[in-house]
Coordinates of C-alpha atoms in Angstrom, one line a residue:
X1 CA 32.8 61.2 81.2
X2 CA 35.1 59.5 78.8
X3 CA 35.2 55.8 78.1
X4 CA 38.4 54.6 76.5
X5 CA 39.6 51.4 74.9
X6 CA 43.0 50.6 73.3
X7 CA 44.4 47.9 71.1
X8 CA 48.1 48.0 71.3
X9 CA 50.5 46.4 68.8
X10 CA 47.8 45.8 66.1
X11 CA 49.5 43.9 63.2
X12 CA 48.3 46.4 60.6
X13 CA 50.1 49.6 59.5
X14 CA 48.9 52.9 60.9
X15 CA 48.3 54.3 57.4
X16 CA 45.7 51.6 56.6
X17 CA 43.9 52.2 59.9
X18 CA 43.8 56.0 59.8
X19 CA 41.3 55.9 56.9
X20 CA 38.7 54.2 59.2
X21 CA 39.6 56.4 62.2
X22 CA 38.9 59.5 60.2
X23 CA 35.6 57.9 59.0
X24 CA 34.1 57.5 62.4
X25 CA 35.5 60.4 64.4
X26 CA 32.7 62.6 65.7
X27 CA 29.9 60.1 64.8
X28 CA 27.4 58.4 67.1
X29 CA 28.5 55.0 68.3
X30 CA 25.7 53.1 66.5
X31 CA 26.4 55.0 63.3
X32 CA 30.2 54.3 63.6
X33 CA 29.6 50.6 64.1
X34 CA 27.2 50.4 61.1
X35 CA 29.8 52.1 58.9
X36 CA 32.6 49.8 59.9
X37 CA 30.4 46.6 59.8
X38 CA 30.2 46.6 56.0
X39 CA 33.8 47.2 55.1
X40 CA 35.7 44.0 54.2
X41 CA 39.1 45.4 55.2
X42 CA 40.9 43.9 58.2
X43 CA 41.6 47.3 59.5
X44 CA 37.9 48.1 59.7
X45 CA 37.3 45.0 61.8
X46 CA 40.1 45.9 64.2
X47 CA 38.8 49.5 64.7
X48 CA 35.3 48.1 65.1
X49 CA 36.4 45.8 67.8
X50 CA 38.0 48.7 69.7
X51 CA 34.8 50.8 69.4
X52 CA 32.7 47.9 70.7
X53 CA 35.1 47.5 73.6
X54 CA 34.8 51.2 74.5
X55 CA 31.0 50.9 74.2
X56 CA 31.2 47.8 76.6
X57 CA 33.2 49.9 79.0
X58 CA 30.5 52.6 79.1
X59 CA 27.8 49.9 79.6
X60 CA 29.8 48.3 82.3
X61 CA 30.4 51.5 84.2
X62 CA 26.6 52.1 84.0
X63 CA 26.4 55.1 81.8
X64 CA 22.7 56.2 81.8
X65 CA 22.3 56.1 78.0
X66 CA 25.3 54.4 76.2
X67 CA 23.6 54.7 72.8
X68 CA 23.8 58.5 73.0
X69 CA 27.6 58.5 73.1
X70 CA 29.8 59.8 70.3
X71 CA 33.3 58.9 69.2
X72 CA 35.1 61.9 70.6
X73 CA 38.6 60.5 69.9
X74 CA 39.8 57.9 67.4
X75 CA 43.5 57.9 67.1
X76 CA 45.9 55.6 65.4
X77 CA 49.6 55.9 66.4
X78 CA 52.6 54.1 65.2
X79 CA 54.0 51.2 67.2
X80 CA 57.4 49.5 67.0
X81 CA 58.4 48.1 63.6
X82 CA 59.7 44.6 63.0
X83 CA 62.7 44.8 60.7
X84 CA 63.4 41.9 58.4
X85 CA 65.9 41.2 55.6
X86 CA 65.2 39.7 52.3
X87 CA 68.3 38.2 50.6
X88 CA 68.7 39.3 47.0
X89 CA 71.1 38.6 44.2
X90 CA 74.9 39.0 44.5
X91 CA 74.9 39.1 48.2
X92 CA 72.7 42.2 48.7
X93 CA 69.8 42.4 51.0
X94 CA 66.6 44.4 50.9
X95 CA 64.9 45.5 54.1
X96 CA 61.3 44.6 55.0
X97 CA 59.4 46.7 57.5
X98 CA 56.5 45.1 59.3
X99 CA 54.7 48.0 60.7
X100 CA 52.3 47.9 63.7
X101 CA 50.0 50.4 65.3
X102 CA 48.2 51.4 68.5
X103 CA 44.4 52.1 68.2
X104 CA 42.9 54.4 70.8
X105 CA 39.1 55.1 70.9
X106 CA 37.3 57.4 73.4
X107 CA 33.6 57.8 73.7
X108 CA 32.0 60.7 75.4
X109 CA 28.6 62.5 75.8
X110 CA 27.6 64.8 72.9
X111 CA 28.8 68.4 73.3
X112 CA 25.4 70.0 73.6
X113 CA 24.6 67.8 76.6
X114 CA 27.9 68.6 78.2
X115 CA 27.4 72.4 77.5
X116 CA 23.9 72.3 79.2
X117 CA 25.3 70.5 82.2
X118 CA 28.2 73.1 82.5
X119 CA 25.7 76.0 82.2
X120 CA 23.6 74.5 85.0
X121 CA 26.6 74.3 87.3
X122 CA 28.1 77.7 86.7
X123 CA 26.1 80.9 86.8
X124 CA 26.2 82.9 83.5
X125 CA 28.1 86.2 83.4
X126 CA 25.7 89.2 83.4
X127 CA 27.1 91.5 80.7
X128 CA 29.9 91.6 78.3
X129 CA 33.1 93.4 79.1
X130 CA 33.4 96.9 77.7
X131 CA 35.7 97.4 74.7
X132 CA 38.1 100.3 74.5
X133 CA 37.2 103.1 72.0
X134 CA 39.1 103.2 68.8
X135 CA 42.2 105.4 68.7
X136 CA 40.8 108.1 66.3
X137 CA 37.4 108.7 68.2
X138 CA 36.9 111.1 71.1
X139 CA 36.0 109.5 74.4
X140 CA 32.5 110.2 75.6
X141 CA 31.5 110.3 79.2

């Protein structure tokens, strides 16, 4: 099962947050939180808060072992941009873009646990499908 948390309209640009999203994607929850804890960047603190929220969702929905979860999805999308104008010399104006972002984190069970559960539910196929013979070889019966 997936446990998701979102932080919408975070007041940091998506480019600054994607570094930390790439850092923790695919890691164990405890390892991801330890990695983010020691970065002084504001973006690391925001991503860490979202990971902790997803972990809290898993704990609240009574996952049997929330410490075994991995960060299956960590995505940072762009949000609406505030556009400002900075007055400059001789009546010109420069644009200022205040970028925001949406942070989405999903936690799920490790793939090997999910594969074993799927194997228990569905019976395994008994035999591989036969491949056709190459074009230059005679067919044998």
